[in-house]
Amino acid sequence: MDTSGVGVLDKAAIVLGALEAGPSTLAQLVAATHLARPTAHRLAVALEHHRLVTRDLQGRFVLGPRLAELAAAAGEDRLLAAAGPVLTALRDHTGESAQLFRRQGDSRICVAAAERPMGLRDSIPVGVQLSMQAGSAAQTLLAWEEPDRLHRGLHGASFTATILSGVRRRGWAQSVGEREAGVASVSAPVRGPSGRVVAAVSISGPIERMTRQPGRLHAAAVMSAANRLSEVLKRSDEH
């Protein structure tokens, strides 16, 4: 292994690298890392203190939750960095305001947006929290959830399980006057490297411009923008 010159960090990296292959007892960790038993134990316990390592039900060492938290934060930063130009291109192509939503509990939050210079009536500012019970972005963020979460999310929602089944089949969602009277929207999913839906790209505008079949006009462009962001997350995961 290439060393950094900081011995303890190099050894900690060797321990984490060994655990990438799966759960290890202390004996397996010693065999995989070629570290002295007391050293391997001391490092694993220190990494456990920082939640970089944890133990499974059999007491074996496994990679800890802090690594997933750091990876998610890095992914979010990459997503937001890439979102600006993608949303601007989508706005320019469709002539409608474009947004990126992430789910947070029972709400969805607008984390990036490209507004039309005029027509602020249907603008959605960054940071605004909207309900998960109405709108095409809510449909998109819910449609691919596990069945129990999906059914919980349908309680009190303006859309049905049948509508979400159509969203999964087509790969995009539309809503007309669902969240707000007179406003239509189209959304498509952004997927993380594992294929899980992590965000929704949307455009929204007045029904008179978007029509009562907004997906017919704009689904291809919205899906293309969402796919570009999914590609960014996939590429950055590979590097």
PDB file of C-alpha atoms in Angstrom:
ATOM      1  CA  MET A   1       0.000   0.000   0.000  1.00  0.00           C
ATOM      2  CA  ASP A   2       1.164   3.550  -0.764  1.00  0.00           C
ATOM      3  CA  THR A   3       1.938   5.243   2.564  1.00  0.00           C
ATOM      4  CA  SER A   4       1.281   8.868   3.501  1.00  0.00           C
ATOM      5  CA  GLY A   5       4.049   9.039   6.093  1.00  0.00           C
ATOM      6  CA  VAL A   6       1.492   9.322   8.928  1.00  0.00           C
ATOM      7  CA  GLY A   7       1.727   5.792  10.266  1.00  0.00           C
ATOM      8  CA  VAL A   8      -1.391   5.686  12.422  1.00  0.00           C
ATOM      9  CA  LEU A   9      -3.576   7.034   9.592  1.00  0.00           C
ATOM     10  CA  ASP A  10      -2.120   4.559   7.114  1.00  0.00           C
ATOM     11  CA  LYS A  11      -2.905   1.709   9.515  1.00  0.00           C
ATOM     12  CA  ALA A  12      -6.450   3.018  10.124  1.00  0.00           C
ATOM     13  CA  ALA A  13      -6.961   3.145   6.334  1.00  0.00           C
ATOM     14  CA  ILE A  14      -5.751  -0.492   6.087  1.00  0.00           C
ATOM     15  CA  VAL A  15      -8.334  -1.507   8.742  1.00  0.00           C
ATOM     16  CA  LEU A  16     -11.160   0.320   6.907  1.00  0.00           C
ATOM     17  CA  GLY A  17     -10.009  -1.226   3.614  1.00  0.00           C
ATOM     18  CA  ALA A  18     -10.138  -4.704   5.135  1.00  0.00           C
ATOM     19  CA  LEU A  19     -13.671  -4.095   6.458  1.00  0.00           C
ATOM     20  CA  GLU A  20     -14.817  -3.078   2.964  1.00  0.00           C
ATOM     21  CA  ALA A  21     -14.868  -6.820   2.183  1.00  0.00           C
ATOM     22  CA  GLY A  22     -17.403  -7.460   4.971  1.00  0.00           C
ATOM     23  CA  PRO A  23     -17.648  -8.132   8.726  1.00  0.00           C
ATOM     24  CA  SER A  24     -14.455  -9.325  10.459  1.00  0.00           C
ATOM     25  CA  THR A  25     -13.605 -10.847  13.806  1.00  0.00           C
ATOM     26  CA  LEU A  26     -10.416  -9.507  15.390  1.00  0.00           C
ATOM     27  CA  ALA A  27      -8.539 -12.632  14.200  1.00  0.00           C
ATOM     28  CA  GLN A  28      -9.767 -12.079  10.604  1.00  0.00           C
ATOM     29  CA  LEU A  29      -8.800  -8.406  10.813  1.00  0.00           C
ATOM     30  CA  VAL A  30      -5.267  -9.325  11.961  1.00  0.00           C
ATOM     31  CA  ALA A  31      -4.952 -11.839   9.093  1.00  0.00           C
ATOM     32  CA  ALA A  32      -6.255  -9.362   6.489  1.00  0.00           C
ATOM     33  CA  THR A  33      -4.203  -6.339   7.628  1.00  0.00           C
ATOM     34  CA  HIS A  34      -0.973  -8.075   8.796  1.00  0.00           C
ATOM     35  CA  LEU A  35      -1.044  -5.709  11.800  1.00  0.00           C
ATOM     36  CA  ALA A  36      -0.065  -6.917  15.271  1.00  0.00           C
ATOM     37  CA  ARG A  37      -3.123  -8.097  17.190  1.00  0.00           C
ATOM     38  CA  PRO A  38      -2.956  -5.320  19.887  1.00  0.00           C
ATOM     39  CA  THR A  39      -2.521  -2.673  17.146  1.00  0.00           C
ATOM     40  CA  ALA A  40      -5.461  -3.962  15.089  1.00  0.00           C
ATOM     41  CA  HIS A  41      -7.648  -4.070  18.207  1.00  0.00           C
ATOM     42  CA  ARG A  42      -6.628  -0.573  19.369  1.00  0.00           C
ATOM     43  CA  LEU A  43      -7.299   0.949  15.929  1.00  0.00           C
ATOM     44  CA  ALA A  44     -10.649  -0.823  15.452  1.00  0.00           C
ATOM     45  CA  VAL A  45     -11.850   0.346  18.887  1.00  0.00           C
ATOM     46  CA  ALA A  46     -10.647   3.927  18.229  1.00  0.00           C
ATOM     47  CA  LEU A  47     -12.430   3.945  14.851  1.00  0.00           C
ATOM     48  CA  GLU A  48     -15.527   2.589  16.624  1.00  0.00           C
ATOM     49  CA  HIS A  49     -15.394   5.570  19.011  1.00  0.00           C
ATOM     50  CA  HIS A  50     -15.678   7.885  15.978  1.00  0.00           C
ATOM     51  CA  ARG A  51     -18.488   5.730  14.435  1.00  0.00           C
ATOM     52  CA  LEU A  52     -16.269   4.922  11.427  1.00  0.00           C
ATOM     53  CA  VAL A  53     -16.456   1.293  12.588  1.00  0.00           C
ATOM     54  CA  THR A  54     -19.232  -0.455  14.499  1.00  0.00           C
ATOM     55  CA  ARG A  55     -20.059  -4.060  15.538  1.00  0.00           C
ATOM     56  CA  ASP A  56     -22.687  -6.379  14.126  1.00  0.00           C
ATOM     57  CA  LEU A  57     -24.905  -8.650  16.250  1.00  0.00           C
ATOM     58  CA  GLN A  58     -22.153 -11.301  16.354  1.00  0.00           C
ATOM     59  CA  GLY A  59     -19.692  -8.726  17.716  1.00  0.00           C
ATOM     60  CA  ARG A  60     -17.693  -8.569  14.446  1.00  0.00           C
ATOM     61  CA  PHE A  61     -16.245  -5.288  13.264  1.00  0.00           C
ATOM     62  CA  VAL A  62     -18.081  -3.654  10.311  1.00  0.00           C
ATOM     63  CA  LEU A  63     -17.917  -0.267   8.579  1.00  0.00           C
ATOM     64  CA  GLY A  64     -19.776   2.333  10.658  1.00  0.00           C
ATOM     65  CA  PRO A  65     -22.635   4.779   9.994  1.00  0.00           C
ATOM     66  CA  ARG A  66     -20.382   7.854   9.929  1.00  0.00           C
ATOM     67  CA  LEU A  67     -18.992   6.772   6.536  1.00  0.00           C
ATOM     68  CA  ALA A  68     -22.486   6.738   5.016  1.00  0.00           C
ATOM     69  CA  GLU A  69     -23.213  10.171   6.506  1.00  0.00           C
ATOM     70  CA  LEU A  70     -20.022  11.616   5.020  1.00  0.00           C
ATOM     71  CA  ALA A  71     -20.722   9.992   1.633  1.00  0.00           C
ATOM     72  CA  ALA A  72     -24.274  11.407   1.615  1.00  0.00           C
ATOM     73  CA  ALA A  73     -22.967  14.900   2.424  1.00  0.00           C
ATOM     74  CA  ALA A  74     -20.391  14.650  -0.369  1.00  0.00           C
ATOM     75  CA  GLY A  75     -23.062  13.436  -2.791  1.00  0.00           C
ATOM     76  CA  GLU A  76     -25.356  16.297  -1.830  1.00  0.00           C
ATOM     77  CA  ASP A  77     -22.612  18.851  -2.455  1.00  0.00           C
ATOM     78  CA  ARG A  78     -21.889  17.330  -5.873  1.00  0.00           C
ATOM     79  CA  LEU A  79     -25.598  17.304  -6.672  1.00  0.00           C
ATOM     80  CA  LEU A  80     -26.017  20.972  -5.736  1.00  0.00           C
ATOM     81  CA  ALA A  81     -22.871  22.006  -7.621  1.00  0.00           C
ATOM     82  CA  ALA A  82     -24.159  20.304 -10.770  1.00  0.00           C
ATOM     83  CA  ALA A  83     -27.795  21.393 -10.313  1.00  0.00           C
ATOM     84  CA  GLY A  84     -27.323  25.102 -11.159  1.00  0.00           C
ATOM     85  CA  PRO A  85     -26.300  24.715 -14.827  1.00  0.00           C
ATOM     86  CA  VAL A  86     -28.677  21.774 -15.421  1.00  0.00           C
ATOM     87  CA  LEU A  87     -31.703  23.674 -14.028  1.00  0.00           C
ATOM     88  CA  THR A  88     -30.757  26.821 -15.963  1.00  0.00           C
ATOM     89  CA  ALA A  89     -30.574  24.829 -19.214  1.00  0.00           C
ATOM     90  CA  LEU A  90     -33.941  23.201 -18.406  1.00  0.00           C
ATOM     91  CA  ARG A  91     -35.533  26.603 -17.725  1.00  0.00           C
ATOM     92  CA  ASP A  92     -34.132  28.031 -20.960  1.00  0.00           C
ATOM     93  CA  HIS A  93     -35.315  25.012 -22.962  1.00  0.00           C
ATOM     94  CA  THR A  94     -38.866  24.892 -21.541  1.00  0.00           C
ATOM     95  CA  GLY A  95     -39.401  28.559 -20.688  1.00  0.00           C
ATOM     96  CA  GLU A  96     -40.622  27.527 -17.209  1.00  0.00           C
ATOM     97  CA  SER A  97     -39.178  27.805 -13.683  1.00  0.00           C
ATOM     98  CA  ALA A  98     -37.062  24.755 -12.769  1.00  0.00           C
ATOM     99  CA  GLN A  99     -36.436  23.329  -9.276  1.00  0.00           C
ATOM    100  CA  LEU A 100     -34.628  20.523  -7.474  1.00  0.00           C
ATOM    101  CA  PHE A 101     -36.401  18.981  -4.457  1.00  0.00           C
ATOM    102  CA  ARG A 102     -35.124  16.649  -1.744  1.00  0.00           C
ATOM    103  CA  ARG A 103     -37.316  14.846   0.754  1.00  0.00           C
ATOM    104  CA  GLN A 104     -36.947  15.678   4.444  1.00  0.00           C
ATOM    105  CA  GLY A 105     -39.345  13.666   6.615  1.00  0.00           C
ATOM    106  CA  ASP A 106     -42.911  14.623   5.731  1.00  0.00           C
ATOM    107  CA  SER A 107     -41.818  17.609   3.634  1.00  0.00           C
ATOM    108  CA  ARG A 108     -39.866  18.270   0.490  1.00  0.00           C
ATOM    109  CA  ILE A 109     -37.404  21.126   0.305  1.00  0.00           C
ATOM    110  CA  CYS A 110     -36.424  23.171  -2.736  1.00  0.00           C
ATOM    111  CA  VAL A 111     -32.598  22.933  -2.636  1.00  0.00           C
ATOM    112  CA  ALA A 112     -31.886  24.627  -6.014  1.00  0.00           C
ATOM    113  CA  ALA A 113     -33.899  26.629  -8.543  1.00  0.00           C
ATOM    114  CA  ALA A 114     -33.678  28.535 -11.828  1.00  0.00           C
ATOM    115  CA  GLU A 115     -36.459  31.103 -12.047  1.00  0.00           C
ATOM    116  CA  ARG A 116     -38.037  32.729 -15.072  1.00  0.00           C
ATOM    117  CA  PRO A 117     -37.168  36.428 -15.128  1.00  0.00           C
ATOM    118  CA  MET A 118     -40.899  37.221 -15.217  1.00  0.00           C
ATOM    119  CA  GLY A 119     -43.990  35.480 -13.906  1.00  0.00           C
ATOM    120  CA  LEU A 120     -43.054  35.238 -10.235  1.00  0.00           C
ATOM    121  CA  ARG A 121     -46.536  33.957  -9.358  1.00  0.00           C
ATOM    122  CA  ASP A 122     -45.344  30.366  -9.725  1.00  0.00           C
ATOM    123  CA  SER A 123     -41.790  30.779  -8.421  1.00  0.00           C
ATOM    124  CA  ILE A 124     -40.587  28.476  -5.631  1.00  0.00           C
ATOM    125  CA  PRO A 125     -37.680  29.990  -3.676  1.00  0.00           C
ATOM    126  CA  VAL A 126     -34.710  27.896  -2.503  1.00  0.00           C
ATOM    127  CA  GLY A 127     -35.206  26.712   1.073  1.00  0.00           C
ATOM    128  CA  VAL A 128     -39.004  26.616   0.914  1.00  0.00           C
ATOM    129  CA  GLN A 129     -40.670  23.547   2.463  1.00  0.00           C
ATOM    130  CA  LEU A 130     -43.638  22.051   0.632  1.00  0.00           C
ATOM    131  CA  SER A 131     -45.958  19.172   1.473  1.00  0.00           C
ATOM    132  CA  MET A 132     -45.268  15.589   0.410  1.00  0.00           C
ATOM    133  CA  GLN A 133     -49.017  15.196  -0.154  1.00  0.00           C
ATOM    134  CA  ALA A 134     -49.448  17.144  -3.391  1.00  0.00           C
ATOM    135  CA  GLY A 135     -47.559  18.043  -6.555  1.00  0.00           C
ATOM    136  CA  SER A 136     -45.547  16.137  -9.126  1.00  0.00           C
ATOM    137  CA  ALA A 137     -42.275  16.348  -7.125  1.00  0.00           C
ATOM    138  CA  ALA A 138     -44.000  14.751  -4.104  1.00  0.00           C
ATOM    139  CA  GLN A 139     -45.314  11.970  -6.379  1.00  0.00           C
ATOM    140  CA  THR A 140     -41.789  11.422  -7.755  1.00  0.00           C
ATOM    141  CA  LEU A 141     -40.110  11.331  -4.327  1.00  0.00           C
ATOM    142  CA  LEU A 142     -42.706   8.852  -3.028  1.00  0.00           C
ATOM    143  CA  ALA A 143     -43.323   6.593  -6.055  1.00  0.00           C
ATOM    144  CA  TRP A 144     -40.182   4.414  -5.655  1.00  0.00           C
ATOM    145  CA  GLU A 145     -40.285   4.097  -1.843  1.00  0.00           C
ATOM    146  CA  GLU A 146     -40.610   0.695  -0.140  1.00  0.00           C
ATOM    147  CA  PRO A 147     -44.287  -0.426  -0.033  1.00  0.00           C
ATOM    148  CA  ASP A 148     -44.876   0.388   3.661  1.00  0.00           C
ATOM    149  CA  ARG A 149     -43.426   3.918   3.383  1.00  0.00           C
ATOM    150  CA  LEU A 150     -45.320   4.440   0.132  1.00  0.00           C
ATOM    151  CA  HIS A 151     -48.665   3.474   1.701  1.00  0.00           C
ATOM    152  CA  ARG A 152     -48.000   5.673   4.745  1.00  0.00           C
ATOM    153  CA  GLY A 153     -47.232   8.557   2.381  1.00  0.00           C
ATOM    154  CA  LEU A 154     -50.576   8.124   0.605  1.00  0.00           C
ATOM    155  CA  HIS A 155     -52.584   8.975   3.762  1.00  0.00           C
ATOM    156  CA  GLY A 156     -54.227  12.323   3.057  1.00  0.00           C
ATOM    157  CA  ALA A 157     -52.415  12.707  -0.285  1.00  0.00           C
ATOM    158  CA  SER A 158     -54.011  14.322  -3.354  1.00  0.00           C
ATOM    159  CA  PHE A 159     -52.784  11.398  -5.495  1.00  0.00           C
ATOM    160  CA  THR A 160     -53.467   7.656  -5.381  1.00  0.00           C
ATOM    161  CA  ALA A 161     -51.463   4.422  -5.531  1.00  0.00           C
ATOM    162  CA  THR A 162     -52.648   4.040  -9.151  1.00  0.00           C
ATOM    163  CA  ILE A 163     -51.192   7.452 -10.062  1.00  0.00           C
ATOM    164  CA  LEU A 164     -47.847   6.470  -8.450  1.00  0.00           C
ATOM    165  CA  SER A 165     -47.867   3.202 -10.363  1.00  0.00           C
ATOM    166  CA  GLY A 166     -48.183   5.254 -13.587  1.00  0.00           C
ATOM    167  CA  VAL A 167     -45.279   7.456 -12.437  1.00  0.00           C
ATOM    168  CA  ARG A 168     -43.059   4.380 -11.984  1.00  0.00           C
ATOM    169  CA  ARG A 169     -44.065   3.002 -15.377  1.00  0.00           C
ATOM    170  CA  ARG A 170     -43.435   6.261 -17.290  1.00  0.00           C
ATOM    171  CA  GLY A 171     -40.494   7.517 -15.237  1.00  0.00           C
ATOM    172  CA  TRP A 172     -42.040  10.981 -14.668  1.00  0.00           C
ATOM    173  CA  ALA A 173     -44.955  12.665 -12.857  1.00  0.00           C
ATOM    174  CA  GLN A 174     -47.283  15.548 -13.667  1.00  0.00           C
ATOM    175  CA  SER A 175     -49.768  17.550 -11.633  1.00  0.00           C
ATOM    176  CA  VAL A 176     -52.383  20.112 -12.665  1.00  0.00           C
ATOM    177  CA  GLY A 177     -53.740  22.423  -9.962  1.00  0.00           C
ATOM    178  CA  GLU A 178     -52.877  19.771  -7.354  1.00  0.00           C
ATOM    179  CA  ARG A 179     -50.637  21.785  -5.017  1.00  0.00           C
ATOM    180  CA  GLU A 180     -51.832  25.241  -6.027  1.00  0.00           C
ATOM    181  CA  ALA A 181     -54.788  26.327  -8.168  1.00  0.00           C
ATOM    182  CA  GLY A 182     -53.778  27.384 -11.676  1.00  0.00           C
ATOM    183  CA  VAL A 183     -50.279  25.850 -11.484  1.00  0.00           C
ATOM    184  CA  ALA A 184     -49.089  22.736 -13.352  1.00  0.00           C
ATOM    185  CA  SER A 185     -45.801  20.875 -12.947  1.00  0.00           C
ATOM    186  CA  VAL A 186     -43.743  17.976 -14.330  1.00  0.00           C
ATOM    187  CA  SER A 187     -41.080  16.083 -12.312  1.00  0.00           C
ATOM    188  CA  ALA A 188     -38.608  13.234 -12.799  1.00  0.00           C
ATOM    189  CA  PRO A 189     -36.339  11.339 -10.362  1.00  0.00           C
ATOM    190  CA  VAL A 190     -32.620  11.849  -9.710  1.00  0.00           C
ATOM    191  CA  ARG A 191     -31.021   8.571  -8.620  1.00  0.00           C
ATOM    192  CA  GLY A 192     -27.958   7.998  -6.470  1.00  0.00           C
ATOM    193  CA  PRO A 193     -25.292   5.435  -7.467  1.00  0.00           C
ATOM    194  CA  SER A 194     -27.287   2.611  -5.821  1.00  0.00           C
ATOM    195  CA  GLY A 195     -30.337   3.461  -7.958  1.00  0.00           C
ATOM    196  CA  ARG A 196     -32.290   4.958  -5.039  1.00  0.00           C
ATOM    197  CA  VAL A 197     -34.289   8.138  -5.768  1.00  0.00           C
ATOM    198  CA  VAL A 198     -32.494  10.961  -3.925  1.00  0.00           C
ATOM    199  CA  ALA A 199     -34.142  14.056  -5.457  1.00  0.00           C
ATOM    200  CA  ALA A 200     -36.690  15.269  -7.996  1.00  0.00           C
ATOM    201  CA  VAL A 201     -36.167  17.725 -10.857  1.00  0.00           C
ATOM    202  CA  SER A 202     -39.311  19.776 -11.593  1.00  0.00           C
ATOM    203  CA  ILE A 203     -40.628  22.548 -13.765  1.00  0.00           C
ATOM    204  CA  SER A 204     -43.725  24.511 -12.804  1.00  0.00           C
ATOM    205  CA  GLY A 205     -45.817  27.200 -14.461  1.00  0.00           C
ATOM    206  CA  PRO A 206     -49.365  28.398 -15.092  1.00  0.00           C
ATOM    207  CA  ILE A 207     -51.808  25.887 -16.592  1.00  0.00           C
ATOM    208  CA  GLU A 208     -52.533  28.270 -19.471  1.00  0.00           C
ATOM    209  CA  ARG A 209     -48.918  27.848 -20.642  1.00  0.00           C
ATOM    210  CA  MET A 210     -48.236  24.315 -19.408  1.00  0.00           C
ATOM    211  CA  THR A 211     -51.689  22.992 -20.522  1.00  0.00           C
ATOM    212  CA  ARG A 212     -53.653  20.260 -18.749  1.00  0.00           C
ATOM    213  CA  GLN A 213     -51.223  17.653 -20.156  1.00  0.00           C
ATOM    214  CA  PRO A 214     -47.899  19.241 -19.132  1.00  0.00           C
ATOM    215  CA  GLY A 215     -46.053  15.908 -19.399  1.00  0.00           C
ATOM    216  CA  ARG A 216     -46.822  15.697 -23.095  1.00  0.00           C
ATOM    217  CA  LEU A 217     -44.984  18.994 -23.617  1.00  0.00           C
ATOM    218  CA  HIS A 218     -42.136  18.731 -21.141  1.00  0.00           C
ATOM    219  CA  ALA A 219     -41.565  15.191 -19.777  1.00  0.00           C
ATOM    220  CA  ALA A 220     -38.678  14.428 -22.161  1.00  0.00           C
ATOM    221  CA  ALA A 221     -36.761  17.599 -21.176  1.00  0.00           C
ATOM    222  CA  VAL A 222     -37.349  17.100 -17.433  1.00  0.00           C
ATOM    223  CA  MET A 223     -36.273  13.432 -17.599  1.00  0.00           C
ATOM    224  CA  SER A 224     -33.168  14.378 -19.544  1.00  0.00           C
ATOM    225  CA  ALA A 225     -32.189  16.966 -16.870  1.00  0.00           C
ATOM    226  CA  ALA A 226     -32.812  14.450 -14.060  1.00  0.00           C
ATOM    227  CA  ASN A 227     -30.732  11.812 -15.876  1.00  0.00           C
ATOM    228  CA  ARG A 228     -27.851  14.271 -16.259  1.00  0.00           C
ATOM    229  CA  LEU A 229     -27.795  14.801 -12.484  1.00  0.00           C
ATOM    230  CA  SER A 230     -28.003  11.029 -11.866  1.00  0.00           C
ATOM    231  CA  GLU A 231     -24.961  10.629 -14.163  1.00  0.00           C
ATOM    232  CA  VAL A 232     -23.020  13.231 -12.135  1.00  0.00           C
ATOM    233  CA  LEU A 233     -23.651  11.249  -8.936  1.00  0.00           C
ATOM    234  CA  LYS A 234     -22.733   7.979 -10.636  1.00  0.00           C
ATOM    235  CA  ARG A 235     -19.488   9.369 -12.100  1.00  0.00           C
ATOM    236  CA  SER A 236     -18.378  10.964  -8.839  1.00  0.00           C
ATOM    237  CA  ASP A 237     -19.054   7.659  -7.025  1.00  0.00           C
ATOM    238  CA  GLU A 238     -16.776   5.807  -9.468  1.00  0.00           C
ATOM    239  CA  HIS A 239     -13.841   8.202  -9.009  1.00  0.00           C
TER     240      HIS A 239
END
